[in-house]
Amino acid sequence: MVYAVETETILILKGNIIFTPTSDQFVVFPKSYLVIHDGIVREIIEKLPEQYADCPLRDYGDRLIIPGFVDLHTHAPQFNQRGLGLDLQLLEWLNNYTFKEESRFQETTYAAAVYEKFAQELVRQGTTRVAAFATIHKESSQILFDTLVNKGIGAYVGKVNMDCNCPDSLREDTQTSLAETEELIKQWAGNPLVKLIITPRFAITSTRNLLAGLGELAVKYNLPVQSHLSENKAEVDFVAELFPEQKEYHKVYDHYQLFGQTPTLMAHCIYLTDEAVAVMKNNGVVAVHCPDSNLNLSSGIMPARKLLTAGVKVGLGSDIGAGHDLFMPRTILKAVQMSKAIYSVDNDQKALTLAEAFYMGTKGGGAFFGKVGSFEQGYSCDALVIDDDMGRVEGQSLIERLQRFIYTGDSVNIVARYVAGREVK
Amino acid sequence: MVYAVETETILILKGNIIFTPTSDQFVVFPKSYLVIHDGIVREIIEKLPEQYADCPLRDYGDRLIIPGFVDLHTHAPQFNQRGLGLDLQLLEWLNNYTFKEESRFQETTYAAAVYEKFAQELVRQGTTRVAAFATIHKESSQILFDTLVNKGIGAYVGKVNMDCNCPDSLREDTQTSLAETEELIKQWAGNPLVKLIITPRFAITSTRNLLAGLGELAVKYNLPVQSHLSENKAEVDFVAELFPEQKEYHKVYDHYQLFGQTPTLMAHCIYLTDEAVAVMKNNGVVAVHCPDSNLNLSSGIMPARKLLTAGVKVGLGSDIGAGHDLFMPRTILKAVQMSKAIYSVDNDQKALTLAEAFYMGTKGGGAFFGKVGSFEQGYSCDALVIDDDMGRVEGQSLIERLQRFIYTGDSVNIVARYVAGREVK
C-alpha cells in the first residue's frame, strides 16, 4: 500500500521488531522499519521506499524493538512502602502499613515527591501504560494526574473512594467522595493520554450508597472502573458478612454497575466460583493477575489458565506496594512460573507459554487502553528499544534474545521508550 | 577483650553491620567497626580503641555491610543457556538444550570465555561462595578452577562424572572418569579458597561402578559431594527403574557412600518420603532449595519448612541455567514466596521469614564452607557493602533498609565485595 507522506508527522524506527499480535506466538521482523504516523503504527516494512526518504529515521541497528509494557494494577502512593511488612496478610497489612502510608498523602508536598519518583521509575522500567490507584485525597490525586501527564505516560488514574471500615484519617463522607470524584471526572475528560477511572478501593471499604453513586457516575460518564476481587480468604468472608443480600463477592460490584457495565479491571481474582468466572466472561471484566503481590501476602495463586480457558480476559499488574517490582518482564516471568507451579500439581491446567504471558503484559492488557500493545496497523506506537549486547550469546535467534531479556534483563537494557510515538525520558 | 595489634594484617570496615547469627532474626550494629585479622572477623565494636588507630580503615559511612551470598548449587557451563528452552521439563530439557551446550566444553577456548563471564557475573551479583558443577571435561574443569581462583571467589568446583544415559559426546569411560577426577583431586588439594567436590551428575547418568568409585574417592580423600535428588517425578520413576535393588532414590547415593558419609549437597529434594528426610537429617545431608529452577522446569516446590522442621539443613541455589538469576537476594525472596504459596494451601507449613531465608543464603549455606556467612568472631570476612541511597526512604530502620534492598535492590547497589577479607572486583 502506498501512502501519502507528510514528512512532518512521520517517524520511522529501525531495528529487530518483535511482538505478539496473537497470544500463541511471537512475530518477528528482522532489521525492519516501523513507520509511525501521528503516533500510530502505519506499517512495518523491510526496505524503505523512496517516499519515506526525507522522513526522520532513528536507526537502532541490531537492537530489539518491542511494545511497551502495560501495568494494569498498581498503587502509586505505596511506592515508598515496597518490600515492607510482607510477613502479614492482606487485612493486617492494610491496617498496619498501607493505611498509615496513604494517610500521609493529605500533604501534597509528600504526594508530589513520591509520585515524581513513582513516575520516573515507571519510565525507567519500561512501563508505557498504567492503571493506578491514587489515594482518597483529591489534591494529591490531581498531582498524580499532572505528574503522569508531564512524563508522557499513558494512564488511568483513580482517586480512591472509601467511606467505611478504614481509619478515620482515610474515611470519606459519602457525598463528598462522590462530589470530588465528579469534579475530577470533568476536569480530566479531555486528556488523550491520562484519564480518570472510577476506583472504589474494594467492597469492604464501601457503603452501599458509595457503590451506588460510583456505579451511576461510571455509567453516566461512560468511565472505566477498577477495584479488587477475591484476593484473600478472610477478605472474601468479610465481604459475605458485610453484604449478606448479595450471595457472592462479585455480585456486590455487579449489583451497583461496577462489574463490566463499563470496561472494568478486577485485581487478583483468586477465589472465584464458576458462576463468578462466567459473569466475568459475559460482562467482559478483565482479571488482573498480580503474582508477586499474591505471593508476598500469602494470598494464593490466581488460576490464570482456568480463567483464560473460560474466556476471561487476563492482564498483569505489579500491584506496588504488596508487589515489590515495577519491571514488568519479571511479572510476565512470574506469571509463567506460577502457572507452572499450578501445572505441577494439576496437569489439566497447562502452563502459560512465554508468548502468552508477554501478550498479557502488552496487547492483552493494552486493549484496556484501546489499540495499544502491538505493532499492527492502527495501533498506538508504544515501544521500547532493547539493547542486549551485554551478555549476548553468538548465534541466538531474535526470539531467544527476547526470551533472554525477559529472564535475565533489567531496566538498563532499555535504551529508549516511546508512548504514542513520542519519546519519553 | 584487648588484642595485640599487628597493623599489617588488620583491616577495619566501618558501616551499618547486619547479619543473621541465628535464623530467627537480623542482628544490627549501627555505624560500627568490623575488625578483620588475616581475613577473619575478630570483633565488631562501636568505638575504635586507640590500639587500632594506625590500622587501615575503610569508612563506608551510612552504607550497609552484610555477609556475602552463598550459592550452593549452580552449573557454570550453562551460563549462556539461561532463559532458553524453559517450556520443557527436566529430562527433555537436558536432552534438547543442556547436553548440547555442555558438549561444547570440549573446546577449552569456549570454556574459558564462558567461565570468565560466569565468574565476573558472580562477583557483580555479590556471590562470594559457590558450589558449581563444571562439565565432564578435565581441561575445561581445570579452567573453571583457575578462573575462580583468579577472581578470588570461594568455591567448590565439581568435574562432572557421567557414564550412561547421556549423548555419546558426554559419556565417559568409567575408569577414565574416575582417574581424571583423582588427578584433579590431587592437583587442588592445597588451595585455601577453591576446592574440588565429588560430582556425579545424578543417579540416572551413573553406572553402579561409577558411583562406587566416586564414593570411594570421597571417603579416601575426605572430600564433599554434590548431586541432584528427587527434582522431577519422571526422574524419580526412571531412577526406580534403573536401580530396582535400591528401594528409593536417596538409597542409591547412600549405598555408594555419597549421602553424608562426607559433607553432601543434594539439590532440589522435592519428592521425598519421610524416610528419606530422616536419613538426610541423620546423615547431615544439606538440601539445596532452587526455587527458580523448580518453577522454570515445572518440577514443583520444595517443602522447605517441612525439611527444616524435620531437622534437615537447607541452603539456596541459583541453579543456572534451569534457574536464570545469579542475584541471590531474588532467590532468598523467591524461597520466602514459595513457602507462602505452600502456606496458602496448607496452614500447617508456616511461611519462611525473610530472616530465615537470608540465613539460608548466608550462614546456613556458608556452613558448607566452614565458618562462613556471618560476622561472628572467627568467621571468614565475606562481606558486601550495600549503597541503597537511590530510592531511600527517610525514617526507615536499618532492617527495613535491608528488606528494601532484598525486595527491590540490584547488583548496582553492591559497591564493594570481600572474600576472606580481600576485596574482589
XYZ file of C-alpha atoms in Angstrom, chain A residues 87-256:
170
model
C 5.131 -11.049 56.809
C 1.456 -10.041 57.180
C -1.645 -10.955 55.214
C -3.952 -8.577 53.383
C -6.219 -7.111 56.062
C -3.487 -6.778 58.714
C -1.071 -5.381 56.139
C -3.620 -2.743 55.098
C -4.236 -1.697 58.699
C -0.626 -1.770 59.904
C 1.225 -0.358 56.918
C -0.775 0.766 53.941
C -3.445 2.917 55.528
C -0.785 4.703 57.590
C 1.262 5.416 54.496
C -1.723 6.535 52.443
C -2.800 8.930 55.215
C 0.368 10.885 54.526
C -0.982 11.863 51.120
C -3.091 14.518 52.726
C 0.135 16.528 52.460
C 0.526 17.499 48.847
C 4.269 18.061 49.150
C 4.728 14.454 50.236
C 2.479 13.295 47.411
C 4.402 15.318 44.847
C 7.717 13.831 45.960
C 6.503 10.215 45.941
C 4.573 10.497 42.679
C 7.560 12.033 40.927
C 9.708 9.057 41.964
C 6.961 6.621 41.024
C 6.500 8.103 37.547
C 10.229 8.296 36.939
C 10.554 4.650 37.888
C 7.733 3.641 35.523
C 9.632 5.281 32.683
C 12.921 3.694 33.671
C 11.369 0.226 33.924
C 9.670 0.423 30.539
C 6.026 0.705 31.571
C 4.279 2.846 28.983
C 0.669 2.400 30.158
C -0.542 2.028 33.723
C -3.810 1.783 35.639
C -3.011 3.317 39.009
C -4.793 3.852 42.286
C -4.063 7.178 43.994
C -5.482 7.826 47.492
C -8.762 9.370 48.653
C -7.223 12.862 48.545
C -8.421 14.976 45.670
C -5.461 17.373 45.640
C -2.900 14.590 45.762
C -4.751 12.634 43.091
C -4.597 15.747 40.984
C -0.824 15.736 41.436
C -0.611 12.141 40.212
C -2.548 13.079 37.072
C -0.269 16.057 36.461
C 2.905 14.079 37.084
C 1.964 11.325 34.628
C 0.924 13.880 32.018
C 4.288 15.593 32.395
C 6.159 12.320 31.953
C 4.100 11.435 28.895
C 2.977 8.051 30.204
C -0.423 6.703 29.215
C -2.531 6.143 32.310
C -5.817 5.592 34.007
C -5.694 7.256 37.413
C -8.197 6.552 40.151
C -8.945 8.825 43.054
C -9.737 6.160 45.651
C -13.167 6.124 47.302
C -13.581 4.733 50.837
C -16.243 5.544 53.377
C -16.182 2.734 55.951
C -14.018 0.072 57.598
C -10.880 2.155 57.470
C -9.076 4.575 59.800
C -10.679 7.968 60.417
C -7.888 9.655 58.517
C -8.945 7.860 55.325
C -12.712 7.698 55.792
C -14.605 9.988 53.457
C -18.057 11.409 53.754
C -20.014 9.587 51.064
C -21.401 12.644 49.314
C -18.078 14.490 49.424
C -16.364 11.438 47.984
C -18.782 11.320 45.065
C -18.721 15.079 44.510
C -14.912 15.260 44.460
C -14.785 12.328 42.089
C -17.186 14.084 39.735
C -15.071 17.246 39.818
C -12.036 15.251 38.737
C -14.064 13.480 36.071
C -14.990 16.800 34.496
C -11.505 18.141 34.790
C -9.861 15.151 33.084
C -12.445 14.434 30.430
C -10.326 15.777 27.608
C -6.776 14.465 28.035
C -5.813 11.993 25.317
C -3.308 10.028 27.414
C -4.202 10.346 31.098
C -7.794 9.634 32.061
C -9.841 9.054 35.161
C -11.015 5.603 36.241
C -13.711 5.034 38.876
C -11.956 3.411 41.848
C -13.825 2.056 44.845
C -10.961 0.562 46.854
C -12.908 -2.652 47.402
C -16.288 -3.760 48.680
C -15.106 -3.807 52.309
C -14.375 -0.073 52.467
C -17.506 0.959 50.586
C -21.032 1.592 51.834
C -23.924 0.656 49.590
C -24.532 4.352 48.919
C -20.974 4.886 47.806
C -21.056 1.906 45.456
C -24.399 3.025 44.051
C -23.124 6.564 43.465
C -19.898 5.368 41.831
C -21.769 3.000 39.543
C -24.001 5.855 38.475
C -21.006 8.075 37.741
C -19.328 5.319 35.719
C -22.397 4.798 33.583
C -23.283 8.498 33.296
C -19.819 9.475 32.047
C -19.041 6.125 30.419
C -15.906 5.724 32.501
C -14.000 2.551 33.260
C -13.841 1.003 36.725
C -11.060 -0.656 38.735
C -11.161 -2.479 42.047
C -10.098 -5.649 43.909
C -11.888 -9.000 43.891
C -11.386 -12.219 45.878
C -7.749 -11.753 46.817
C -7.746 -13.387 50.228
C -9.984 -15.823 52.086
C -10.531 -13.558 55.116
C -11.449 -10.725 52.754
C -13.982 -12.929 50.930
C -15.537 -13.919 54.268
C -15.715 -10.312 55.431
C -17.478 -9.242 52.236
C -20.031 -12.027 52.709
C -20.660 -10.725 56.225
C -20.982 -7.098 55.122
C -23.212 -7.765 52.111
C -25.397 -10.733 53.085
C -28.007 -9.751 50.498
C -25.517 -10.431 47.676
C -24.704 -14.113 47.565
C -21.173 -13.623 46.320
C -18.376 -11.071 46.239
C -18.639 -10.237 42.526
C -22.378 -9.656 42.874
C -21.705 -6.697 45.127
C -19.961 -4.917 42.264
C -22.336 -6.221 39.614
C -25.366 -5.030 41.530
C -24.020 -1.486 41.591
